[in-house]
GROMACS .gro file of C-alpha atoms in nm:
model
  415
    1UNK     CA    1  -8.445 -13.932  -3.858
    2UNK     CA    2  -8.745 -13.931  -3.637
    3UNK     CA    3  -9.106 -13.947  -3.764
    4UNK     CA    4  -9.161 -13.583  -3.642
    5UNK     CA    5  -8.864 -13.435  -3.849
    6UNK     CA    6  -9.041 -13.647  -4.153
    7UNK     CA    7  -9.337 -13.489  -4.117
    8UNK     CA    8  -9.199 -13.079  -4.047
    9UNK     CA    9  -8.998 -13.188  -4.379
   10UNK     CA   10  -9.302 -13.336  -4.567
   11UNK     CA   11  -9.492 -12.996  -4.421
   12UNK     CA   12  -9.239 -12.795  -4.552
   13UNK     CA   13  -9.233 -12.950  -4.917
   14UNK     CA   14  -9.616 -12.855  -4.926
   15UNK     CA   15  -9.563 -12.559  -4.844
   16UNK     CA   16  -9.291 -12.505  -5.125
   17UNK     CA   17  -9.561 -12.696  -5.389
   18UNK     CA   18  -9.817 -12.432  -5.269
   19UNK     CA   19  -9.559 -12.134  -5.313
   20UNK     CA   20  -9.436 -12.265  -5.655
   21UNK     CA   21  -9.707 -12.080  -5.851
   22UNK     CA   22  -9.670 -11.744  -5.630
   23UNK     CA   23  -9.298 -11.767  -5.759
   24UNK     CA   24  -9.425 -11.858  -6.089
   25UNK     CA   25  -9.693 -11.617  -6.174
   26UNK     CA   26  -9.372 -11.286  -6.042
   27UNK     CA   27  -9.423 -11.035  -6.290
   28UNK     CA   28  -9.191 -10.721  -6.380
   29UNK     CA   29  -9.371 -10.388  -6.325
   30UNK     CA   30  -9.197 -10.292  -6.633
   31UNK     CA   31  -9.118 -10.441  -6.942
   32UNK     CA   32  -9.042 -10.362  -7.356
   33UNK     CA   33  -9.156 -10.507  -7.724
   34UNK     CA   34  -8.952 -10.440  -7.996
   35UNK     CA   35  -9.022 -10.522  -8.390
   36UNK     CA   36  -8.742 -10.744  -8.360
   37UNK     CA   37  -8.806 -10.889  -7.973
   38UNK     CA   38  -8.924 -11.262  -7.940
   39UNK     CA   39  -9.201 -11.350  -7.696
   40UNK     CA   40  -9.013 -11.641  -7.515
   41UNK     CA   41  -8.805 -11.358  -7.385
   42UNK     CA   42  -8.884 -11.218  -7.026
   43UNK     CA   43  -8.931 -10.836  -7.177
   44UNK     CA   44  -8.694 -10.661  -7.032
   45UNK     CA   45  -8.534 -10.414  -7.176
   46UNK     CA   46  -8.179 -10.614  -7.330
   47UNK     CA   47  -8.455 -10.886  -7.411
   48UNK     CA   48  -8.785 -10.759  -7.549
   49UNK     CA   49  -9.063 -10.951  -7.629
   50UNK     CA   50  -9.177 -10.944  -8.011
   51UNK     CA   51  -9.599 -10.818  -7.904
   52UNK     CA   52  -9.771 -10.719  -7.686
   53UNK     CA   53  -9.985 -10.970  -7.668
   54UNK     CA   54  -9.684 -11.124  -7.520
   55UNK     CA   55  -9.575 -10.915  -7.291
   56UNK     CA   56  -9.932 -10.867  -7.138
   57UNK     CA   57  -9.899 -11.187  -6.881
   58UNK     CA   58  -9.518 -11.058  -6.783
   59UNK     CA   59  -9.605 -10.732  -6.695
   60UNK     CA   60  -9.804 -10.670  -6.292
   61UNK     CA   61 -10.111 -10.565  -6.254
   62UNK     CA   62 -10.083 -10.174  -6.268
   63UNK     CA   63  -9.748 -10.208  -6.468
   64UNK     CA   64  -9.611 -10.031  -6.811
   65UNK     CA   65  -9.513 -10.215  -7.156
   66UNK     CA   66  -9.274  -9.956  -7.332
   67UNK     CA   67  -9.204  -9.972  -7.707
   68UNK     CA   68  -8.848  -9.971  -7.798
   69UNK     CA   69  -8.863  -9.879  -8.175
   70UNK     CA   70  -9.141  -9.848  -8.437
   71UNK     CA   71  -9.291 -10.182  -8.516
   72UNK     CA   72  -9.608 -10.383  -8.585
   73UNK     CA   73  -9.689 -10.481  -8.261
   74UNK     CA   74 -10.040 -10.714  -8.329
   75UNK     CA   75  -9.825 -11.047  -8.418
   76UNK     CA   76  -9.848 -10.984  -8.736
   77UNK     CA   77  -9.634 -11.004  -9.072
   78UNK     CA   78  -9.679 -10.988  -9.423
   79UNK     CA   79  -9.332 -11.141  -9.517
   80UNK     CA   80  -9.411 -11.453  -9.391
   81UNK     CA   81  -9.469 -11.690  -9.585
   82UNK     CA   82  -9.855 -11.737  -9.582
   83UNK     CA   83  -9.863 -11.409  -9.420
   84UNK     CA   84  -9.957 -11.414  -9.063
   85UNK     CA   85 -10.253 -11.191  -8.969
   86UNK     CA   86 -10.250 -10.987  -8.655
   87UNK     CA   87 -10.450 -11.122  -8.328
   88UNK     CA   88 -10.685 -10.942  -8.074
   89UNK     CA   89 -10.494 -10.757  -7.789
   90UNK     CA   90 -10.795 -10.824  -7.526
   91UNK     CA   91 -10.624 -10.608  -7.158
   92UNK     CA   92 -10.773 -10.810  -6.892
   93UNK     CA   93 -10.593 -10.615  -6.603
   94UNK     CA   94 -10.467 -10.267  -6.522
   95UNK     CA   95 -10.192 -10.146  -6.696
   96UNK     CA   96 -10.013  -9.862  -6.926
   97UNK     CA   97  -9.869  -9.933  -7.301
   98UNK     CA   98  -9.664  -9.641  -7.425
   99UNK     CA   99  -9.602  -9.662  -7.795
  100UNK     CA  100  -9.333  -9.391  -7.712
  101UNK     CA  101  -9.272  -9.027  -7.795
  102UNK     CA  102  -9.375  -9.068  -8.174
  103UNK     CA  103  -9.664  -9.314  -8.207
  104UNK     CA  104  -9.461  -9.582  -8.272
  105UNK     CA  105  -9.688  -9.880  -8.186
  106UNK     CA  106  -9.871  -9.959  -8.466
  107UNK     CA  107 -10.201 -10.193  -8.504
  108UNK     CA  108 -10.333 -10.379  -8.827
  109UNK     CA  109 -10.677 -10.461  -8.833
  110UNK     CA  110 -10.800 -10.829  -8.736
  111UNK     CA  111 -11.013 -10.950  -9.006
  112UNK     CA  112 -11.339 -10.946  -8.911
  113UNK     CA  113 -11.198 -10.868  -8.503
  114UNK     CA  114 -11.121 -10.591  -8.277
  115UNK     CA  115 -10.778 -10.472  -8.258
  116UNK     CA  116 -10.790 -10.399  -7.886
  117UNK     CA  117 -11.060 -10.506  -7.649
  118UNK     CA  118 -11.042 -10.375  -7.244
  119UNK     CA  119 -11.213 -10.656  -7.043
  120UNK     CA  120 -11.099 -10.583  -6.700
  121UNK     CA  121 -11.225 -10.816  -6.483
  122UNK     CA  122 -11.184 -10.628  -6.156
  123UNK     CA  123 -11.202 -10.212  -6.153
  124UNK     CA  124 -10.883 -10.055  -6.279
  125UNK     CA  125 -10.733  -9.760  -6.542
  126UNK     CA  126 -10.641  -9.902  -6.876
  127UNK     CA  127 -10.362  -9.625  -7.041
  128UNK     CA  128 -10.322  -9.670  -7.389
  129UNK     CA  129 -10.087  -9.361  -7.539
  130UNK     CA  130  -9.936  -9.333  -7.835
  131UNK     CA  131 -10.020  -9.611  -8.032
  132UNK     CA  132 -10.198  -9.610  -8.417
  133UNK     CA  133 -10.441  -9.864  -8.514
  134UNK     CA  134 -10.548  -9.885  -8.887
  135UNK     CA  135 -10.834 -10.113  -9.004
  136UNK     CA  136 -10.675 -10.143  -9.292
  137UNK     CA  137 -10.975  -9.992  -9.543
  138UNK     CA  138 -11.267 -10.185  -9.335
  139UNK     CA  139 -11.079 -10.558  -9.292
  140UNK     CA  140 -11.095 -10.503  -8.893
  141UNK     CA  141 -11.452 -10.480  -8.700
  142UNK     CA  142 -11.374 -10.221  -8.431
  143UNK     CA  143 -11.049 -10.061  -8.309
  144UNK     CA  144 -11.080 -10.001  -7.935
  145UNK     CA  145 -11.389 -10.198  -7.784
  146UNK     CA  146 -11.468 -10.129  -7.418
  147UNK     CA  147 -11.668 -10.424  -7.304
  148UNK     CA  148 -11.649 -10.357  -6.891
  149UNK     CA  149 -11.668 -10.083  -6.651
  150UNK     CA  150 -11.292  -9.950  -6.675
  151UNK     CA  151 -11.151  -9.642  -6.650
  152UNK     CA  152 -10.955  -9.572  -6.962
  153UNK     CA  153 -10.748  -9.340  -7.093
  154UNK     CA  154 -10.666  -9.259  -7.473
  155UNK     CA  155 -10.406  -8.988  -7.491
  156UNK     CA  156 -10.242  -8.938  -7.878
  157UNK     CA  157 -10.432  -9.281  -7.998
  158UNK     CA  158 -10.518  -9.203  -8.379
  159UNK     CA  159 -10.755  -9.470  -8.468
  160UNK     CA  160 -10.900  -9.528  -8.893
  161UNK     CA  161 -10.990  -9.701  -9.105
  162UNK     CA  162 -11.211  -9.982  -8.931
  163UNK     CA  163 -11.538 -10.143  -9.099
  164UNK     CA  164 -11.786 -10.045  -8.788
  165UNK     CA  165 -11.627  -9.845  -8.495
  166UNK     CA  166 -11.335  -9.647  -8.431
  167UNK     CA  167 -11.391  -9.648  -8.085
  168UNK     CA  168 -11.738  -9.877  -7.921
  169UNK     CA  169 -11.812  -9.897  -7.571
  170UNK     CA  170 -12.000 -10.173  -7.552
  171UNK     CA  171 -12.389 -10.219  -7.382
  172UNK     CA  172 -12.196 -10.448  -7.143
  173UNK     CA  173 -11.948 -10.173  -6.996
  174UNK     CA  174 -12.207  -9.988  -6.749
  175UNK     CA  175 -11.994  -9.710  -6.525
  176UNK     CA  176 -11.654  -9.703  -6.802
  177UNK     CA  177 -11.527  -9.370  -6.787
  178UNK     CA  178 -11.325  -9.283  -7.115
  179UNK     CA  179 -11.098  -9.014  -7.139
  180UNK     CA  180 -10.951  -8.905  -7.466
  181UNK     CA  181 -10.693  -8.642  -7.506
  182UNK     CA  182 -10.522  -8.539  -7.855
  183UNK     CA  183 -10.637  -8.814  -8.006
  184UNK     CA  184 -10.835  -8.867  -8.387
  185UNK     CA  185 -11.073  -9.116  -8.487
  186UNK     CA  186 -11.142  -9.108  -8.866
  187UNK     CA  187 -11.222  -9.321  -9.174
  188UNK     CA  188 -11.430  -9.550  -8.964
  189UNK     CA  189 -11.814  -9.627  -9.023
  190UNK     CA  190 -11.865  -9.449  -8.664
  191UNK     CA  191 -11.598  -9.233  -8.493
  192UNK     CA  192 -11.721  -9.308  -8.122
  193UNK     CA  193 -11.973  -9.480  -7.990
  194UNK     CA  194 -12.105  -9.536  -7.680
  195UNK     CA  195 -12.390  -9.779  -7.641
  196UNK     CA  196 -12.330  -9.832  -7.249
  197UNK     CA  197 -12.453  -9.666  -6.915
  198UNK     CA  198 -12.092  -9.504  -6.955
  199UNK     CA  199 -11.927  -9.172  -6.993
  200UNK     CA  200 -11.686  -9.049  -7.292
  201UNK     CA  201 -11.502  -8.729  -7.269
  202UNK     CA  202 -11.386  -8.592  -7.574
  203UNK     CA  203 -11.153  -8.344  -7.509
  204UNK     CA  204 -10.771  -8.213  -7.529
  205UNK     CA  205 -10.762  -8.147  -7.886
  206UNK     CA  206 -10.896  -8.466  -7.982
  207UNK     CA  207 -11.119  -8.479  -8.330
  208UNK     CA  208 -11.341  -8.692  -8.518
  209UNK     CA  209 -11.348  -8.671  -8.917
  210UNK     CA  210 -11.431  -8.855  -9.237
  211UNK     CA  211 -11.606  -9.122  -9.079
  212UNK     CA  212 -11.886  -9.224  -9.316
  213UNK     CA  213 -12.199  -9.342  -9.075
  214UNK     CA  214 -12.158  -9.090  -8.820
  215UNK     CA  215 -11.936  -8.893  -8.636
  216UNK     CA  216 -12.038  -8.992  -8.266
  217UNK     CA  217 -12.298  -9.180  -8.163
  218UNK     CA  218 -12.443  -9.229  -7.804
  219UNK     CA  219 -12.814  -9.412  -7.775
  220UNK     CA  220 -12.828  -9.538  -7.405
  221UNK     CA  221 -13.034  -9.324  -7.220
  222UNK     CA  222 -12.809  -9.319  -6.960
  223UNK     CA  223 -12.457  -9.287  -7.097
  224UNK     CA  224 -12.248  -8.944  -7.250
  225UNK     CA  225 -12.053  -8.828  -7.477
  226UNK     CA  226 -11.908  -8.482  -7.342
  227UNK     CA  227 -11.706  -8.248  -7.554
  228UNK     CA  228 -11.437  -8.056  -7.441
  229UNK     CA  229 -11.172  -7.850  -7.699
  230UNK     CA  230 -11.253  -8.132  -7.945
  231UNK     CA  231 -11.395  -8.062  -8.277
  232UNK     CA  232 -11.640  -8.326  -8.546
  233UNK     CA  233 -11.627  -8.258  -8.857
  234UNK     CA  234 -11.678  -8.391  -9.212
  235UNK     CA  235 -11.877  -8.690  -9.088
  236UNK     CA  236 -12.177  -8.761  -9.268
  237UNK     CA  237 -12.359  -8.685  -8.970
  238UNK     CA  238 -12.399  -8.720  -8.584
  239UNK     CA  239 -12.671  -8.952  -8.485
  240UNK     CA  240 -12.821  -8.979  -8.112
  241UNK     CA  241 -12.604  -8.768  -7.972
  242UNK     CA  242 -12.647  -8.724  -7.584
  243UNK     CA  243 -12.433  -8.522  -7.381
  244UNK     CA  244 -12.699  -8.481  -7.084
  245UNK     CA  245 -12.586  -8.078  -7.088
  246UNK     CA  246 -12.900  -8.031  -7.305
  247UNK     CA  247 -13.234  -7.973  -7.133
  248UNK     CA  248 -13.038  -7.921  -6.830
  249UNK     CA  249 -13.074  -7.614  -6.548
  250UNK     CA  250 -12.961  -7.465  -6.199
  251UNK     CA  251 -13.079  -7.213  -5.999
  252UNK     CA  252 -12.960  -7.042  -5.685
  253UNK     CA  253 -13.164  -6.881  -5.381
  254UNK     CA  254 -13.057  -6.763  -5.054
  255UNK     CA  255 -12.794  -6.498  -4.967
  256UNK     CA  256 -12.885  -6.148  -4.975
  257UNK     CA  257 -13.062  -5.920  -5.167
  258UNK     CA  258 -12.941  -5.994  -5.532
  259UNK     CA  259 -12.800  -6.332  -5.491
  260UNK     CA  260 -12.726  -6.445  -5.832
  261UNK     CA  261 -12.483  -6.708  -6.043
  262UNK     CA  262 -12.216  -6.417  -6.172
  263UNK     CA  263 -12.134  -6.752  -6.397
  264UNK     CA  264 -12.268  -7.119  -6.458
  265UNK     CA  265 -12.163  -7.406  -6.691
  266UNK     CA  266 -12.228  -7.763  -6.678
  267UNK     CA  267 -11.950  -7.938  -6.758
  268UNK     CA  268 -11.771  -8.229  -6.887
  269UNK     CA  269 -11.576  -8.417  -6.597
  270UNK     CA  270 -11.254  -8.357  -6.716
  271UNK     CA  271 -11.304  -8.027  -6.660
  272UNK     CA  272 -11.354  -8.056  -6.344
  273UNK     CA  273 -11.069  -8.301  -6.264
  274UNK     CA  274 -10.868  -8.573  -6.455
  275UNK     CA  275 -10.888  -8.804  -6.232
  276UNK     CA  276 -11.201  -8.958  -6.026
  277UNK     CA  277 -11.240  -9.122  -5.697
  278UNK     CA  278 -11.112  -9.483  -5.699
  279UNK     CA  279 -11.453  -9.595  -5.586
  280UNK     CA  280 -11.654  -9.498  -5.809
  281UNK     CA  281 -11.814  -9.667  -6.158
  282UNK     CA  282 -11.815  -9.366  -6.332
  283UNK     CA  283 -12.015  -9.046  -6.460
  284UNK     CA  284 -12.420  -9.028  -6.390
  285UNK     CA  285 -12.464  -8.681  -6.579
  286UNK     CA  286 -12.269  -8.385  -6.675
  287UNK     CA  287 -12.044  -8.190  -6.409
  288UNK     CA  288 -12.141  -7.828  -6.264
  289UNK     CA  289 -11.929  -7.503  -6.154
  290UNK     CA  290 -12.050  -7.154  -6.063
  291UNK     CA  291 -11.932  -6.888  -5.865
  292UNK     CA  292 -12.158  -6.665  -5.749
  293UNK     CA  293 -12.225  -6.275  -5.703
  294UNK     CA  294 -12.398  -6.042  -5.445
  295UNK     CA  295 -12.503  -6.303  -5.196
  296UNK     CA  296 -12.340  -6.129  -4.918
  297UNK     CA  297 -11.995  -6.260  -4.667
  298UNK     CA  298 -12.081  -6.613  -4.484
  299UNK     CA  299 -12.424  -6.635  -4.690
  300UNK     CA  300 -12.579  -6.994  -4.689
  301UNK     CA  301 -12.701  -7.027  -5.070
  302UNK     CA  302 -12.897  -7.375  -5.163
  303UNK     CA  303 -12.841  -7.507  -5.567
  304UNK     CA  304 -13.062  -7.675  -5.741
  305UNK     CA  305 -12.973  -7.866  -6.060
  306UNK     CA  306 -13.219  -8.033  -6.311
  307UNK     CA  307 -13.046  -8.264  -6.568
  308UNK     CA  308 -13.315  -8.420  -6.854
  309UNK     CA  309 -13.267  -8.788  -6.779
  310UNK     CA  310 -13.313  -8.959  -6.472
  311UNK     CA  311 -12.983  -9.102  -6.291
  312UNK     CA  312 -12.953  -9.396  -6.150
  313UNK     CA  313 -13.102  -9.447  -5.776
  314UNK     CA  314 -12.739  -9.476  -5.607
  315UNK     CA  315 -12.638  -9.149  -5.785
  316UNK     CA  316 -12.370  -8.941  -5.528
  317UNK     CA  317 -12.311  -8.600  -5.562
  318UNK     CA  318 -11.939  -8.567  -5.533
  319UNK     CA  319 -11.716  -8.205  -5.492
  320UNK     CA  320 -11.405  -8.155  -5.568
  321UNK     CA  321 -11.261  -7.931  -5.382
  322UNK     CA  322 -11.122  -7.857  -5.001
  323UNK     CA  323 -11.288  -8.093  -4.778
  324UNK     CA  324 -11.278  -7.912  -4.460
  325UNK     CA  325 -11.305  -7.512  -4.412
  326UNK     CA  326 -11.006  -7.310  -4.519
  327UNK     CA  327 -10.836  -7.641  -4.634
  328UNK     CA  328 -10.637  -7.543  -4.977
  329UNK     CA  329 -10.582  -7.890  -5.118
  330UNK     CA  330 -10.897  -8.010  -5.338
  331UNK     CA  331 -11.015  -8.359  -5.344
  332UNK     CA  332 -11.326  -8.535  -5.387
  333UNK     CA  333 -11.543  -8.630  -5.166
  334UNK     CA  334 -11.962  -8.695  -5.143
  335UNK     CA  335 -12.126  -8.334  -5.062
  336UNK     CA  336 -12.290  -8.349  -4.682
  337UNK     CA  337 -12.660  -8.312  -4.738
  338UNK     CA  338 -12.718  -8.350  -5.117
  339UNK     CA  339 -13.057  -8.472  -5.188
  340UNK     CA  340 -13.122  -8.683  -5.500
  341UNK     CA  341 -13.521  -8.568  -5.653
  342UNK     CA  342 -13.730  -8.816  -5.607
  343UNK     CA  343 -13.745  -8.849  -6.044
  344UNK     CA  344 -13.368  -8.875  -5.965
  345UNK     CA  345 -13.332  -8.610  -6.241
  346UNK     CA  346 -13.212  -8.370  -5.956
  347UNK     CA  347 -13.011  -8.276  -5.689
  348UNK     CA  348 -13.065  -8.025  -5.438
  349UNK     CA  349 -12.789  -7.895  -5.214
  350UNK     CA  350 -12.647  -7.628  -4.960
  351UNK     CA  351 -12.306  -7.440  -4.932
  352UNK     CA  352 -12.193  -7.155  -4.692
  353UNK     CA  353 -11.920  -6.931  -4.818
  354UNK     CA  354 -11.609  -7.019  -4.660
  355UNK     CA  355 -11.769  -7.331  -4.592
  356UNK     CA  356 -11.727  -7.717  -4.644
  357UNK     CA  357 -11.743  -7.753  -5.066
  358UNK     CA  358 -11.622  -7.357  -5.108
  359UNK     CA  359 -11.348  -7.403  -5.359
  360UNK     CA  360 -11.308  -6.945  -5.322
  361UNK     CA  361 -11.129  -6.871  -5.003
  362UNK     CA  362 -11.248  -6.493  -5.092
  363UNK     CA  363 -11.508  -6.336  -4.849
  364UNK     CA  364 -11.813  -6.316  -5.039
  365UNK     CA  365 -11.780  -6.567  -5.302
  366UNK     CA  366 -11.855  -6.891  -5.353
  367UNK     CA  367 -11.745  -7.151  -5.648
  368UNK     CA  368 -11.888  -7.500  -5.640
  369UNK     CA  369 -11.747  -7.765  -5.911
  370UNK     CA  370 -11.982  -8.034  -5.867
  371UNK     CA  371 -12.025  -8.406  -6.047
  372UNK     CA  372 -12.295  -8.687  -5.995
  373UNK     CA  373 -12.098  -8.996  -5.950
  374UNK     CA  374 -12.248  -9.363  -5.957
  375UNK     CA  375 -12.063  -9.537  -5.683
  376UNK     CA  376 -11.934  -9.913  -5.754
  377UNK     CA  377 -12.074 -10.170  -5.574
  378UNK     CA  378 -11.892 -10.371  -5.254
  379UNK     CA  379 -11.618 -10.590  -5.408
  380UNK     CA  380 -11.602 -10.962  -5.219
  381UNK     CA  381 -11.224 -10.966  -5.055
  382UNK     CA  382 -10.995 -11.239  -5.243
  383UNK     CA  383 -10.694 -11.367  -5.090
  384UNK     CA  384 -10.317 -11.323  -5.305
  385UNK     CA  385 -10.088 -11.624  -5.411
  386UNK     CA  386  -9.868 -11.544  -5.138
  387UNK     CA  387 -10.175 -11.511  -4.878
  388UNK     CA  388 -10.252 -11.833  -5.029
  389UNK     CA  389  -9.956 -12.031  -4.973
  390UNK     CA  390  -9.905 -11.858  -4.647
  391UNK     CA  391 -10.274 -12.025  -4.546
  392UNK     CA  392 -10.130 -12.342  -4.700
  393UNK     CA  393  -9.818 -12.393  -4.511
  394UNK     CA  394 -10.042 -12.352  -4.197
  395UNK     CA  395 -10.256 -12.581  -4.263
  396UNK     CA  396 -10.015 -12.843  -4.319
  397UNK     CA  397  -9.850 -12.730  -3.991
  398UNK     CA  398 -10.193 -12.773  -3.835
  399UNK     CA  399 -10.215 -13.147  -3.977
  400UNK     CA  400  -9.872 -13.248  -3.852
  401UNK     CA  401  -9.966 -13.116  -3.484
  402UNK     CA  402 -10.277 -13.257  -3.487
  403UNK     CA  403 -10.128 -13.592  -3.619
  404UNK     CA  404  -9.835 -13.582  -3.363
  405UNK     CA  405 -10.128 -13.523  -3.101
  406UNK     CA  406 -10.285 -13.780  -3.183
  407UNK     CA  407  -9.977 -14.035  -3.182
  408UNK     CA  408  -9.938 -13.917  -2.837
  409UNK     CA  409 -10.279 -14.023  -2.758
  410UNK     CA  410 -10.268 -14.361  -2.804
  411UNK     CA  411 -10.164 -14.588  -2.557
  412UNK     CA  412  -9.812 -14.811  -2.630
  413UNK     CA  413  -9.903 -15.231  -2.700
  414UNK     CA  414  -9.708 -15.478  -2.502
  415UNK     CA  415  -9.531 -15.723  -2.614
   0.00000   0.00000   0.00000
């Protein structure tokens, strides 16, 4: 064997050592936890994993963990023998858990812990859906904490029973957007609260009762909690509640004679649209639809909305709705010639019926469902396992050539 073929093989074993821990880190895009699943299995579906806690690191980024049958899925059990208490679920990454069709993924409360903390580390949509958390009469501190900017979704989540907070977004999680549907929060010292610049929406028949502080609670000057067909009640009361809607106004001028709003609202943002633009932190302020009346075909009308706290300075006003004239798809996209006020408790805008940002393709009419978004800042690029090794195995390459080249340089000794 020649020294070259030595080195392409020594080459090529680096490159395998640099690949091992792409191969090693393959996750399943799927996988299932069963009450009586073990978490050395691989979570598949024949071989479930016992928590999901342990079926967290097999699952991909963006991937679902489906519950096979009704269980206790924390890690823990009272029929060991000492008991074994259950452990913090912290979700570092994106990813759906489906407790399945009858909320069979149940959650004890960690003594003097959170049940389940979302602690993304890059921006992604936490799903958590059918799944019950009890606290257990006040043993566990909070039951869903939100401690970074996330977008997550609570959709039939019934949450009681826990010492301080149903549901907490942390001060940390500046630009979370949290949207609740059918869900319940009760028996707690405080339903929801929301101590970050974030948004909450609190809608699709979701409800918060019995919970002995308050019902919801929201004290940073720049975060929400929005209501939407959701009812409190039976709380001892509702402290610092902030929704942004009140103290807030629009007007309308231009058009003809008679120009008017024939209706206004300002709006939580799931009533506008369930889902957000991917690059964006979340929420500034409440959302804002009107249609308006008398303001004659093709009429240029300028809006003007005041909210009662001041937005933060990279504030976008965003539309949802057709993006070009006469387009009938709606999607969102930043509204040419917005103006943030210079108190950034404003924005000031233009639409032409007809126009770009007319959601009414009738002559004559004009409806405008508007939303001040907080974009997310540039992320720095980052480079996959596989780009990784890939850079790796040329590298090596790159020293064998170079070392070959050099070989070639110098000059043969006689004898």
């Amino acid at each position: 064997m020649t020294p070259f073929s030595l080195s392409i093989g020594r080459a090529w074993m680096l490159g395998v050592l640099l690949l091992a821990p792409a191969w090693a880190h393959a996750q399943a895009t799927r996988t299932w936890v069963s009450g009586v699943g073990d978490d050395a299995n691989p979570c598949s579906r024949t071989a479930p994993c016992r928590t999901l806690a342990g079926a967290l690191p097999k699952t991909a980024t963006g991937g679902e963990i489906d519950v096979l049958d009704p269980a206790a899925l924390d890690g823990s059990d009272d029929f060991a023998a000492p008991a074994v208490a259950p452990v913090t679920l912290v979700i570092d990454k994106s990813i759906t858990i489906d407790g399945g069709g009858r909320y069979v993924a149940a959650f004890g409360g960690v003594p003097m812990g959170d049940s389940i903390v979302v602690n993304l580390t890059s921006p992604g949509t936490v799903i958590l859906r059918n799944l019950q958390l009890n606290g257990f009469a006040g043993t566990g501190s909070n039951g869903i904490r939100v401690v970074s900017s996330a977008n997550v979704v609570l959709d039939h989540v019934d949450v009681a029973g826990y010492a301080q907070n149903c549901l907490l977004v942390d001060a940390g999680a500046g630009g979370a957007l949290v949207d609740i549907a059918s869900s319940t929060f009760s028996n707690c010292s405080t339903g929801v609260a929301n101590r970050a610049a974030a948004a909450v929406n609190l809608g699709g028949d979701s409800a918060v009762v019995l919970n002995t502080v308050a019902g919801v609670s929201s004290n940073n000057p720049l975060g929400a909690v929005y209501f939407f067909n959701s009812n409190t009640r039976s709380n001892t009361q509702n402290t610092d509640l902030t929704t942004y809607v009140s103290g807030s106004s629009a007007s309308v001028s231009g058009g003809s004679v008679g120009c008017a709003f024939a209706n206004q609202q300002f709006v939580a943002p799931n009533a506008i649209s369930r889902t957000l633009p991917v690059a964006v932190g979340g929420p500034a302020a409440a959302g804002f639809q009107f249609q308006t009346t008398n303001c004659g075909p093709g009429a240029t009308v300028t809006v003007t909305l005041n909210y009662a706290q001041a937005m933060p300075a990279s504030t976008v006003l965003y539309k949802f709705g057709p993006a070009t004239p006469g387009a009938t798809q709606s999607t969102w996209f930043p509204l040419p010639g917005a103006v943030l006020s210079a108190d950034r408790k404003g924005f000031t805008y233009s639409l032409t019926d007809n126009g770009i940002g007319d959601s009414n393709g009738a002559i004559g009419f004009i409806d405008d469902p508007v939303l001040p978004l907080v974009p997310l800042p540039p992320s720095i690029p980052t480079l996959s396992h596989w780009a990784l090794a890939l850079l790796g195995v040329l590298v090596s390459a790159m020293m064998v050539w170079e070392r070959r080249r050099q070989r070639a340089r110098i000059p043969m000794r006689s004898a």
